[in-house]
Coordinates of C-alpha atoms in Angstrom, one line a residue:
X23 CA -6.3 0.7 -12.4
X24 CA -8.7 2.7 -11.0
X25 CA -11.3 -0.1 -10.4
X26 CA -8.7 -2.3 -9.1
X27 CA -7.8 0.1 -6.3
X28 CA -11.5 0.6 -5.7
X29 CA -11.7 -3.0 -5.1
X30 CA -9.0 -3.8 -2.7
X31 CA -10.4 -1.1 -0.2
X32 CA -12.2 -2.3 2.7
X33 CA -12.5 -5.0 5.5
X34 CA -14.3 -8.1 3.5
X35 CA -15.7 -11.2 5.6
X36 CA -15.9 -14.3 3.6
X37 CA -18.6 -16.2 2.5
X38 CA -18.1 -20.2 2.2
X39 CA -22.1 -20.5 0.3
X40 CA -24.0 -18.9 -2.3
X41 CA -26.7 -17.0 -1.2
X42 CA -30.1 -15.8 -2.5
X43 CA -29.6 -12.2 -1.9
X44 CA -29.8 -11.1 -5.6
X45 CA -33.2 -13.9 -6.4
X46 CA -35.6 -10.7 -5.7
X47 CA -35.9 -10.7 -10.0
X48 CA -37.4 -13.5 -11.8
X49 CA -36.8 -14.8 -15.2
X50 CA -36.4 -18.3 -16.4
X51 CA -34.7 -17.9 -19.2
X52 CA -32.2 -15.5 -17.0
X53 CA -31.7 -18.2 -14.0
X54 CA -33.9 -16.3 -11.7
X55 CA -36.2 -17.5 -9.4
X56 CA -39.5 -15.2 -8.6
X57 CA -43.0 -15.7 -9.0
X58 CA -44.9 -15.1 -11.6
X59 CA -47.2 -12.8 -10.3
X60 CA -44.3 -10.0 -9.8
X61 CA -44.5 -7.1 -11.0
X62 CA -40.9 -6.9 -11.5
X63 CA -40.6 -10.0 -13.3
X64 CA -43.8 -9.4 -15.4
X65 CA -41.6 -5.6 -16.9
X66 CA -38.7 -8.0 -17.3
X67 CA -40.4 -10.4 -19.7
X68 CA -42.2 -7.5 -21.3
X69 CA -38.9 -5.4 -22.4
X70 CA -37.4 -8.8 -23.1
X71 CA -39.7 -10.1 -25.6
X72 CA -41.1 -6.7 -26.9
X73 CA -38.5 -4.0 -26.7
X74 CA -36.8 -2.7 -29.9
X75 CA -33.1 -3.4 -28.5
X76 CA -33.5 -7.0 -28.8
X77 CA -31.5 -6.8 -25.4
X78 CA -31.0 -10.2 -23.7
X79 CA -32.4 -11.7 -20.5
X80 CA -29.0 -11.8 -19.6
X81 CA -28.9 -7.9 -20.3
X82 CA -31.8 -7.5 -18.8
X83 CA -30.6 -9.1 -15.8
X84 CA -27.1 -7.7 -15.1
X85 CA -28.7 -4.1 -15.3
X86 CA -31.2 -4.7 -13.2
X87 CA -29.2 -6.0 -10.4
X88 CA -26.9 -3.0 -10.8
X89 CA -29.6 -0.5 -10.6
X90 CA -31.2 -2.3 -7.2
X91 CA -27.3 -1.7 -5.8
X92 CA -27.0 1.8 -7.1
X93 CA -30.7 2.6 -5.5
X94 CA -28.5 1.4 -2.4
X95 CA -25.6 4.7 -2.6
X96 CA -23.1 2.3 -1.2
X97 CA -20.2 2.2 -2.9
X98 CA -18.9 -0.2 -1.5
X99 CA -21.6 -3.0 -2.2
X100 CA -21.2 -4.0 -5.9
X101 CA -22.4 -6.8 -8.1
X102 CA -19.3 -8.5 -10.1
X103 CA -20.4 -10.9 -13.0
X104 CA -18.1 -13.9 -13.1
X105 CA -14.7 -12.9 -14.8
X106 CA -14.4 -9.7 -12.3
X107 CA -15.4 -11.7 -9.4
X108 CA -12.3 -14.5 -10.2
X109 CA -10.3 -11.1 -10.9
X110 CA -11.5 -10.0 -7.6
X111 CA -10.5 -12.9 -5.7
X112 CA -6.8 -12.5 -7.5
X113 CA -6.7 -8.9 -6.0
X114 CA -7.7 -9.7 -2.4
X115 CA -4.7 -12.2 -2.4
X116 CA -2.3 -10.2 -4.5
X117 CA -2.5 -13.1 -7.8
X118 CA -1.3 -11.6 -11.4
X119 CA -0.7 -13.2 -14.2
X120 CA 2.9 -11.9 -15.9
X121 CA 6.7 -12.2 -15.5
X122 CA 6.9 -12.1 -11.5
X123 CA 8.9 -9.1 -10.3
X124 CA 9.3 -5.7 -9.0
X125 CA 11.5 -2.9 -10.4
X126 CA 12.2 0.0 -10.7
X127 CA 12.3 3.2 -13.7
X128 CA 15.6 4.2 -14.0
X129 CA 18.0 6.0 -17.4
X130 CA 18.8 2.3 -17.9
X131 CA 15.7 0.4 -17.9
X132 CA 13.5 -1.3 -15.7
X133 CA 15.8 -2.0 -12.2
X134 CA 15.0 -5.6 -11.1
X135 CA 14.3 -5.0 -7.2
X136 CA 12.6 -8.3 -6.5
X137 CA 11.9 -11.9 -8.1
X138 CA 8.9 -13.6 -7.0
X139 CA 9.1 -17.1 -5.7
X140 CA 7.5 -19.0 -8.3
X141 CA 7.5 -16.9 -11.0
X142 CA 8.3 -17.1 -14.2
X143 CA 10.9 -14.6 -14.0
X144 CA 12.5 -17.0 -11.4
X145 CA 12.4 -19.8 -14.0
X146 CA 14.2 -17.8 -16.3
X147 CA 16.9 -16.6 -14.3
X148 CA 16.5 -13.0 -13.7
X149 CA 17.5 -11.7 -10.6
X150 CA 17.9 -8.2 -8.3
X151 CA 20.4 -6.4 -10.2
X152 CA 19.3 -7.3 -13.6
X153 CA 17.8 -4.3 -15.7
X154 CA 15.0 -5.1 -18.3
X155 CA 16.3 -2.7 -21.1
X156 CA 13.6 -3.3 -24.2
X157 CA 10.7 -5.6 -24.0
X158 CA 9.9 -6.6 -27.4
X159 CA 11.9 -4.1 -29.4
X160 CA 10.4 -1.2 -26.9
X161 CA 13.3 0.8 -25.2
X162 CA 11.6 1.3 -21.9
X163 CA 13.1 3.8 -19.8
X164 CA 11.0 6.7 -20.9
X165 CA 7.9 4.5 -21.4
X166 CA 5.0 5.6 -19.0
X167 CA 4.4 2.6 -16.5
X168 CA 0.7 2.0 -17.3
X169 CA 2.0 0.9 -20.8
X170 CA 5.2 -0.9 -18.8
X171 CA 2.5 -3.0 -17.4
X172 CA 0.3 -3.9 -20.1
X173 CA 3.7 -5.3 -21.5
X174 CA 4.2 -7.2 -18.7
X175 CA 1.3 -8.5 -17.7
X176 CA -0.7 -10.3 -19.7
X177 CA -2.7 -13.7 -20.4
X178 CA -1.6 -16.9 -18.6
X179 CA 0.4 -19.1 -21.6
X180 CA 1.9 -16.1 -23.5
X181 CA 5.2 -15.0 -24.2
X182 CA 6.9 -11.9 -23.7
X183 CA 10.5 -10.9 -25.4
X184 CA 13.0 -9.4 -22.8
X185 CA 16.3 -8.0 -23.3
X186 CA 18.3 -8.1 -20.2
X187 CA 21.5 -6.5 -19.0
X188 CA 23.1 -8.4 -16.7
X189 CA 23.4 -7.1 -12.9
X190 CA 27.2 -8.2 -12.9
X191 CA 28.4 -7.2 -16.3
X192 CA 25.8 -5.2 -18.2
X193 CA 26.4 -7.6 -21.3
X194 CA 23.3 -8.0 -23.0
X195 CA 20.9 -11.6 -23.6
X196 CA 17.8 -12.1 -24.9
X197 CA 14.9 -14.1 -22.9
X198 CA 11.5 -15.2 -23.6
X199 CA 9.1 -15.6 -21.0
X200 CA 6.0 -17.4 -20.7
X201 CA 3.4 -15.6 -18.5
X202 CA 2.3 -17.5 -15.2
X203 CA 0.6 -16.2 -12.5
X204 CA 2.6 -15.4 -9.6
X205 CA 1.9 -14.6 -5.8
X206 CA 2.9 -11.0 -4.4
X207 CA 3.4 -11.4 -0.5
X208 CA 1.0 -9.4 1.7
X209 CA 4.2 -8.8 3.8
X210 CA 8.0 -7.8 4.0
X211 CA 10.2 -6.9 7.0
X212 CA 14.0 -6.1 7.8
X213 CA 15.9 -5.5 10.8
X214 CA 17.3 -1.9 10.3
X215 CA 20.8 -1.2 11.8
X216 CA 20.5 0.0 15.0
X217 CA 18.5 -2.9 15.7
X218 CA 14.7 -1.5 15.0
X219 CA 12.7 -4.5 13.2
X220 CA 10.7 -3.2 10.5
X221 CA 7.2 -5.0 8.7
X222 CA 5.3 -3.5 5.7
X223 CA 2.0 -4.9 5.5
X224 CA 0.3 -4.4 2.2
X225 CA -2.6 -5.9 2.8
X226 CA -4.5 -8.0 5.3
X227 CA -4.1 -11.4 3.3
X228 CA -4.8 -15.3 3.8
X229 CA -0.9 -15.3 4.2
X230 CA -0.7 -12.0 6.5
X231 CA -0.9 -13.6 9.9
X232 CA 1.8 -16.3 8.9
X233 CA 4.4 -13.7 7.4
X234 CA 3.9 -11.2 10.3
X235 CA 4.5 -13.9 12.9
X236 CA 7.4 -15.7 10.8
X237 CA 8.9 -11.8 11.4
X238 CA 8.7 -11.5 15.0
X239 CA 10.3 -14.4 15.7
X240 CA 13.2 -13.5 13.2
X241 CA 13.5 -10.2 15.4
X242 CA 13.1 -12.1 18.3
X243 CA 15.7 -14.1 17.9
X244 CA 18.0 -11.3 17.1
X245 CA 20.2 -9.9 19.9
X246 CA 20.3 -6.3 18.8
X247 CA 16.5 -6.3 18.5
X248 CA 15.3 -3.2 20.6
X249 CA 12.1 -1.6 18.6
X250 CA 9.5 -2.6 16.2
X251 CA 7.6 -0.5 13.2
X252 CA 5.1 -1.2 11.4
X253 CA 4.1 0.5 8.3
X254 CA 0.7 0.4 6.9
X255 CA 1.0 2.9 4.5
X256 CA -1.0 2.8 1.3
X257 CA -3.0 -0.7 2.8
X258 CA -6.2 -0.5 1.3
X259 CA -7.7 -3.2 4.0
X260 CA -8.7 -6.9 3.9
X261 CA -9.9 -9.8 5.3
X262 CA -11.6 -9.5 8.7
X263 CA -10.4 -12.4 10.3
X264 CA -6.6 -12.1 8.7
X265 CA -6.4 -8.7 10.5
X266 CA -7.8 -10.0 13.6
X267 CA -5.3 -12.7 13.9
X268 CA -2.7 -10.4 13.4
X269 CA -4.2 -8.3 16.0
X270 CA -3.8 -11.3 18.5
X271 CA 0.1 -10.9 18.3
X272 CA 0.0 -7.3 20.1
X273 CA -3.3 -7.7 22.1
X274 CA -3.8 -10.3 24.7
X275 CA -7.5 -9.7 25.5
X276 CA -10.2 -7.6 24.8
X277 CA -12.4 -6.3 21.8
X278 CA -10.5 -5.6 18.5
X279 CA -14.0 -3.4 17.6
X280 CA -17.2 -3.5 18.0
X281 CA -19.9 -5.0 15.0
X282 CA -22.6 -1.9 14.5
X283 CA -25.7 -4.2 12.8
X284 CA -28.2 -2.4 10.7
X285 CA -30.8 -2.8 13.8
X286 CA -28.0 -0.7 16.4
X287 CA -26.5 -3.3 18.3
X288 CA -23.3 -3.4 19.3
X289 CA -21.4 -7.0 19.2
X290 CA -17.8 -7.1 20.1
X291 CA -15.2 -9.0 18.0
X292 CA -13.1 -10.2 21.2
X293 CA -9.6 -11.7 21.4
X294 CA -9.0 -14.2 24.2
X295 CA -5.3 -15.5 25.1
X296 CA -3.3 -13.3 22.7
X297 CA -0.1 -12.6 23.0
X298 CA 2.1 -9.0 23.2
X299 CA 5.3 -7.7 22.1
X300 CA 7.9 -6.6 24.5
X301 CA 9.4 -4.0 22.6
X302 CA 8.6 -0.2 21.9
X303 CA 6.0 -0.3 18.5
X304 CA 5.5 2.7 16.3
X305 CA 3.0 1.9 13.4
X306 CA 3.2 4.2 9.9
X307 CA 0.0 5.4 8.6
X308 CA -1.8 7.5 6.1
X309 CA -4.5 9.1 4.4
X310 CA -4.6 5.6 2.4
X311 CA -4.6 3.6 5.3
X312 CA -8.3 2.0 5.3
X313 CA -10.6 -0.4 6.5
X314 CA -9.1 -3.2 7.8
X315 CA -5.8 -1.1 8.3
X316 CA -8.3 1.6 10.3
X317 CA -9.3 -1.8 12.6
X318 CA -5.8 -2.3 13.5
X319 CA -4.6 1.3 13.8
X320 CA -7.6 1.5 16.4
X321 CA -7.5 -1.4 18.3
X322 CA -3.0 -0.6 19.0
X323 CA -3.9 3.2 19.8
X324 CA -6.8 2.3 22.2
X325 CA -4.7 -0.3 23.7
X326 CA -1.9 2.2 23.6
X327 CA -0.1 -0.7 22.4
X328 CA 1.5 1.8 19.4
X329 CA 2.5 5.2 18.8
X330 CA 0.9 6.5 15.5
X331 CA 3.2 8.3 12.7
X332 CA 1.8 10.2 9.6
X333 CA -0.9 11.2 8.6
X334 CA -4.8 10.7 9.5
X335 CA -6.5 7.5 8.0
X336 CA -8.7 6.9 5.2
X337 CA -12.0 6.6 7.6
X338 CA -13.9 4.0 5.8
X339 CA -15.9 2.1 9.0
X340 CA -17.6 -0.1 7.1
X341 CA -17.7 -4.3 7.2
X342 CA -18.4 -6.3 3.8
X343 CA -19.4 -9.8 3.1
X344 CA -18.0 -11.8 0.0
X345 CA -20.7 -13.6 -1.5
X346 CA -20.3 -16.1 -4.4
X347 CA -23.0 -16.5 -6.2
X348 CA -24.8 -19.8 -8.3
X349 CA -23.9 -18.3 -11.4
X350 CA -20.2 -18.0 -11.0
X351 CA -20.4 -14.1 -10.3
X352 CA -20.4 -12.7 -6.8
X353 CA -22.1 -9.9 -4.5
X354 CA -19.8 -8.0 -1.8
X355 CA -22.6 -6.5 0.9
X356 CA -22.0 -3.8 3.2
X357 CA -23.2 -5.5 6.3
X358 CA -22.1 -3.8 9.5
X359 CA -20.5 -0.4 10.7
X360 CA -18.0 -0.7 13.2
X361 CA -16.3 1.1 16.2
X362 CA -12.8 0.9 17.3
X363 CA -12.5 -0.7 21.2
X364 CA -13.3 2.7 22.3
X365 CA -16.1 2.6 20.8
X366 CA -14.8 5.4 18.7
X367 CA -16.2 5.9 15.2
X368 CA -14.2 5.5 12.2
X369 CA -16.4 6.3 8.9
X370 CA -16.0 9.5 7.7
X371 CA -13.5 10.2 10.2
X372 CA -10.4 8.0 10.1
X373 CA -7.8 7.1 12.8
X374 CA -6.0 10.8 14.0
X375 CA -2.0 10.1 14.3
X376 CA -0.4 10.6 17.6
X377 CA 2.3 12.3 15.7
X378 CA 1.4 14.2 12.3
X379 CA 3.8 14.1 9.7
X380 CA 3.7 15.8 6.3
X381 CA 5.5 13.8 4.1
X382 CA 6.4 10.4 4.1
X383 CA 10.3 11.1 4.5
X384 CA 9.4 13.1 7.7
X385 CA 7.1 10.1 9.1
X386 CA 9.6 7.3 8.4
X387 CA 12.5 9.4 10.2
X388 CA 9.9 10.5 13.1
X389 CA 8.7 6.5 13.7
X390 CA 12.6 5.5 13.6
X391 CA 13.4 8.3 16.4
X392 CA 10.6 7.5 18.7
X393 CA 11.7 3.7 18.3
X394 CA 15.1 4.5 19.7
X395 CA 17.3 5.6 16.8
X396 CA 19.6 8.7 17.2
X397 CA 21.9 7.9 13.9
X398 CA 20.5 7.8 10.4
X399 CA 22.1 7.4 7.4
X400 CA 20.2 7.9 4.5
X401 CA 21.0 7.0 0.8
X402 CA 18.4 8.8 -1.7
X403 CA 18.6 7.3 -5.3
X404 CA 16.1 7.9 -7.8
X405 CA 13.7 5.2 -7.2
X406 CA 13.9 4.9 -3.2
X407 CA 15.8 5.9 -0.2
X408 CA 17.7 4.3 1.8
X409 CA 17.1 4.5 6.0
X410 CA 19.8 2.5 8.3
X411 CA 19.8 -0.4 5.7
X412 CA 16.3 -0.7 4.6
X413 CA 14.9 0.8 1.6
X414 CA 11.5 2.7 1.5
X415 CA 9.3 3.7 -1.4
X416 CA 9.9 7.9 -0.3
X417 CA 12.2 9.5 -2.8
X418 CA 13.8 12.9 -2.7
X419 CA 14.7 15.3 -5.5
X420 CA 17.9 16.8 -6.0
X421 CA 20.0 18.8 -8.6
X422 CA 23.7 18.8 -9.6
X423 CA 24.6 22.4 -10.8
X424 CA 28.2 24.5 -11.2
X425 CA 29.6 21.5 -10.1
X426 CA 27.6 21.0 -6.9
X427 CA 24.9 19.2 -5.7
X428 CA 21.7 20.5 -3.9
X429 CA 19.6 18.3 -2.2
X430 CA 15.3 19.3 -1.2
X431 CA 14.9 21.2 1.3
X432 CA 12.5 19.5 2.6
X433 CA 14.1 16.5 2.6
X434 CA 16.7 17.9 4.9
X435 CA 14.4 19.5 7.4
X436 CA 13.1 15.9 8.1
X437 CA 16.9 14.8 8.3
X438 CA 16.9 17.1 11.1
X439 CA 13.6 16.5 12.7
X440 CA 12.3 20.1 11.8
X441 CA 11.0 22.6 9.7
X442 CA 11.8 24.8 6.1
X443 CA 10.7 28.1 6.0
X444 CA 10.5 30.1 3.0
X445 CA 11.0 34.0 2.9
X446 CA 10.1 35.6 0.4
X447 CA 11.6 39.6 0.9
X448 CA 15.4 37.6 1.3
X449 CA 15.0 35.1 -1.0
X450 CA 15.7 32.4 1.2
X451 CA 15.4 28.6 3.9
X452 CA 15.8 29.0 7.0
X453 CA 15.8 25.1 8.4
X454 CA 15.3 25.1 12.0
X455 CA 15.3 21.6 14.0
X456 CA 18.2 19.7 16.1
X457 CA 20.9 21.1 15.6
X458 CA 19.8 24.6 15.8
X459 CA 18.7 26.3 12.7
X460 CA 20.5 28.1 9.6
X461 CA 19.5 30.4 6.9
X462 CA 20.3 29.8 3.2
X463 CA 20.1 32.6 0.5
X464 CA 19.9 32.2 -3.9
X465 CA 23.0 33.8 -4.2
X466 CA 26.7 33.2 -5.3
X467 CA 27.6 30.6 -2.2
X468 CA 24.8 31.2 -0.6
X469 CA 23.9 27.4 -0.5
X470 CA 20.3 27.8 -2.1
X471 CA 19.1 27.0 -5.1
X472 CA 15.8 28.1 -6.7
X473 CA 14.2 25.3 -9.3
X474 CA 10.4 25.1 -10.6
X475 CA 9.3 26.0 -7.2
X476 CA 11.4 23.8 -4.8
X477 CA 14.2 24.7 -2.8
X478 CA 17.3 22.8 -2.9
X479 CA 20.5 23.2 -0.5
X480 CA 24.1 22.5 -1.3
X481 CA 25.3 20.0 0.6
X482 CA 28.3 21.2 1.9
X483 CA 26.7 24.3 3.1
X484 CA 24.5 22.0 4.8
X485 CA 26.8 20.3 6.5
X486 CA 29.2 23.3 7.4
X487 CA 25.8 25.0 9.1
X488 CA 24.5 21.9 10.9
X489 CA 28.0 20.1 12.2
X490 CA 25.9 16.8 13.4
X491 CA 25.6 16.1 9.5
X492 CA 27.4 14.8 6.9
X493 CA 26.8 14.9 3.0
X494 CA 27.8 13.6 -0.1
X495 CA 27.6 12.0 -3.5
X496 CA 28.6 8.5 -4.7
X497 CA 28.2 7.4 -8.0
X498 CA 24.2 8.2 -8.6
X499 CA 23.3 8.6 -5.2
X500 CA 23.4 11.0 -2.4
X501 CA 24.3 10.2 1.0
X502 CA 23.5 12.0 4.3
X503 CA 24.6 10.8 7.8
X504 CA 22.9 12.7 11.1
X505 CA 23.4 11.9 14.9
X506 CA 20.7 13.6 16.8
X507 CA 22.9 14.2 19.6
X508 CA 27.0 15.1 19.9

């Protein structure tokens, strides 16, 4: 997983031809062209006929090239021998092979949240609502998700054994699925109520542009349409060219960024005839935000085409080329630095927020405010929350004791656009934000409860202190309404 992650950070350009940037070693029998004279080929067919190993030209070969790129300390310029190139190029344009969906942990199962189109999941019938309860004669709600995945994805052509609750009627069935590979969109988006449009870009895809266009038209077209975020939260980066056509929906002309080649010069990466949007923009980010999602960051806060919510970006300011190579494997080459339109730097530094949030509750509520909403409703369940109708990855603890239930504290003082503050001599949270603030002690109805380190706050005490809130439970959720003014 680790590897996988490593390879979907960074801004890639693509490559249409093979290139001859690894034919610097020379070995016939290895598919190398060098002369014969070299002294690098002349070691090579030494320690390939003579050495004790027995190692292979092929051996030979595939460590050589990976010490010339580690002589390099660039991590980011890496070798990949033809199965992890192909697995490469699935990765760049989110391609697995499995059952096709997304879900959810809960005490049931696995949730269905989502079935890919053209999955095999679809095929079968399974749908949002549905809850994966064993696969194979594994009970899987306690089963750690590395191990959910290795049951569930798996080589194109086999089977996997699912047994299925229904969404409508919990009765059990029994389905076997053949793995297929399936396509996971770079890109989702919602209108929230209230009328803010909301996209989540993953990654900057071949399919990117398309889906982030298709969205502004849908909001567009929508009357109630008023504000616009955009959350790029967790987006390891991408193409070059799929976030500069993006870029052309918010930016009518000018530089995107600057191209830093390894001589100095500066070359700008222009846009010409672009288009805006005519509605406030607040863009997400975070400390995972990279690359790719550092160019666009840069080029909406230098524009000040956006206002910037979370937390401060990756900083990875670097430009790679995909390169396939003759023998089926492939090279990605760090090939230029670049500079936002600023020319501000971004390696090693990252994209600063305009507004710093801690958490990823706090940010989502801060970027709805400053697009215009003044009523949230939030619905926290065990695998997301809830905000105005649109669900977010952000999920908040809370604990159902004596009878009552305490929600995090923290998780309230971003209800309330503010702060919790812990005091130690009194044993208790004062929250302090709109509204005013409120102190709550851990002691008999004194609305605060002490657990493993976190605070929790009964929610009727909540509300009682802070009359713009409301708070309850229904069925396995907890609800909380707030209106910043009244």
């Amino acid at each position: 997983m680790t590897k996988q992650k490593r390879w979907r950070t960074g801004v890639w350009m693509r490559a249409a031809a093979a290139a001859a940037l690894a034919a610097t070693i020379a070995s016939p029998a290895a598919g190398f062209a060098a002369e014969p004279k070299d002294e690098l080929y002349e070691v090579f067919s030494l320690l390939e006929t003579m050495h004790v190993s027995g190692s292979s030209g092929e051996q030979l070969k595939d460590a050589a090239i990976r010490g010339m790129l580690e002589a390099l300390d660039d991590p980011y310029t890496e070798y990949f021998d033809p199965e992890e190139w192909q697995a490469l190029q699935d990765t760049y344009e989110q391609v697995m092979v499995g059952i096709g969906i997304q879900f959810a942990q809960t005490d049931e199962g696995l949730l269905i949240l989502e079935v890919f189109e053209g999955s095999a999941a679809k095929g079968a019938g399974l749908k949002p609502g549905d809850a994966i309860v064993r696969v194979g004669e594994k009970v899987v709600k306690d089963t750690p998700l590395e191990d959910i995945y290795d049951m569930l994805l798996g080589p194109e052509g086999s089977t996997v054994k699912l047994h299925i609750a229904d969404g409508a009627s919990r009765l059990l069935k029994t389905v076997t699925i053949t793995r297929q590979p399936f396509h996971i969109p770079s890109v989702s988006y919602e209108m929230t109520d209230g009328g803010t449009g909301y996209i989540r870009i993953d990654s900057f895809s071949s399919d990117t542009a398309g889906l982030v266009r298709e969205a502004l038209r849908a909001f567009e077209a929508d009357p109630e349409y008023v504000a616009l975020v955009i959350d790029i939260r967790g987006n390891p980066g991408g193409y070059l060219d799929a976030v500069a056509e993006v870029a052309t929906f918010f930016v009518e002309d000018g530089p995107i960024l600057y191209m830093v080649n390894r001589d100095g010069s500066r070359r700008p990466m222009e846009i010409e005839n672009g288009s805006s949007v005519d509605v406030p923009v607040v863009l997400l980010v975070d400390g995972d935000s990279a690359s790719a999602s550092e160019v666009f960051a840069g080029a909406l806060q230098d524009y000040k085409l956006a206002t910037l919510v979370g937390e401060r970006t990756y900083g990875k300011g670097s430009v790679q080329q995909l390169i396939p190579l003759e023998s089926g494997g492939g090279l990605k080459v760090t090939v230029q630095q670049y500079l936002t339109p600023r020319r501000s730097p971004v390696d090693g530094v990252g994209i600063h927020p305009d507004v710093i949030a801690s958490t990823r509750l706090e940010a989502t509520l801060k970027a709805l405010r400053l697009a215009g909403a003044d009523e949230l409703k939030l619905t926290f369940r065990s695998y997301e929350t809830v905000v105005n109708g649109v669900s977010f990855d952000e999920t908040a603890a809370w604990v159902v004791e004596g009878g009552r239930t305490y929600l995090s504290a923290k998780a309230l003082a971003a209800v309330i656009d503010g702060a919790a503050a812990w005091d130690g001599a009194a044993q208790s949270v004062k929250l302090t934000g709109l509204g005013g603030a409120a102190s709550f002690a851990a002691k008999p109805n004194g609305g605060l409860l002490l657990r493993d380190g976190a605070s929790y706050i009964e929610l009727g005490a909540f509300a009682k202190a802070f009359p713009n809130a409301k708070a309850k439970t229904e069925g396995k959720s907890v609800v909380v309404e707030w209106i910043d003014h009244g």
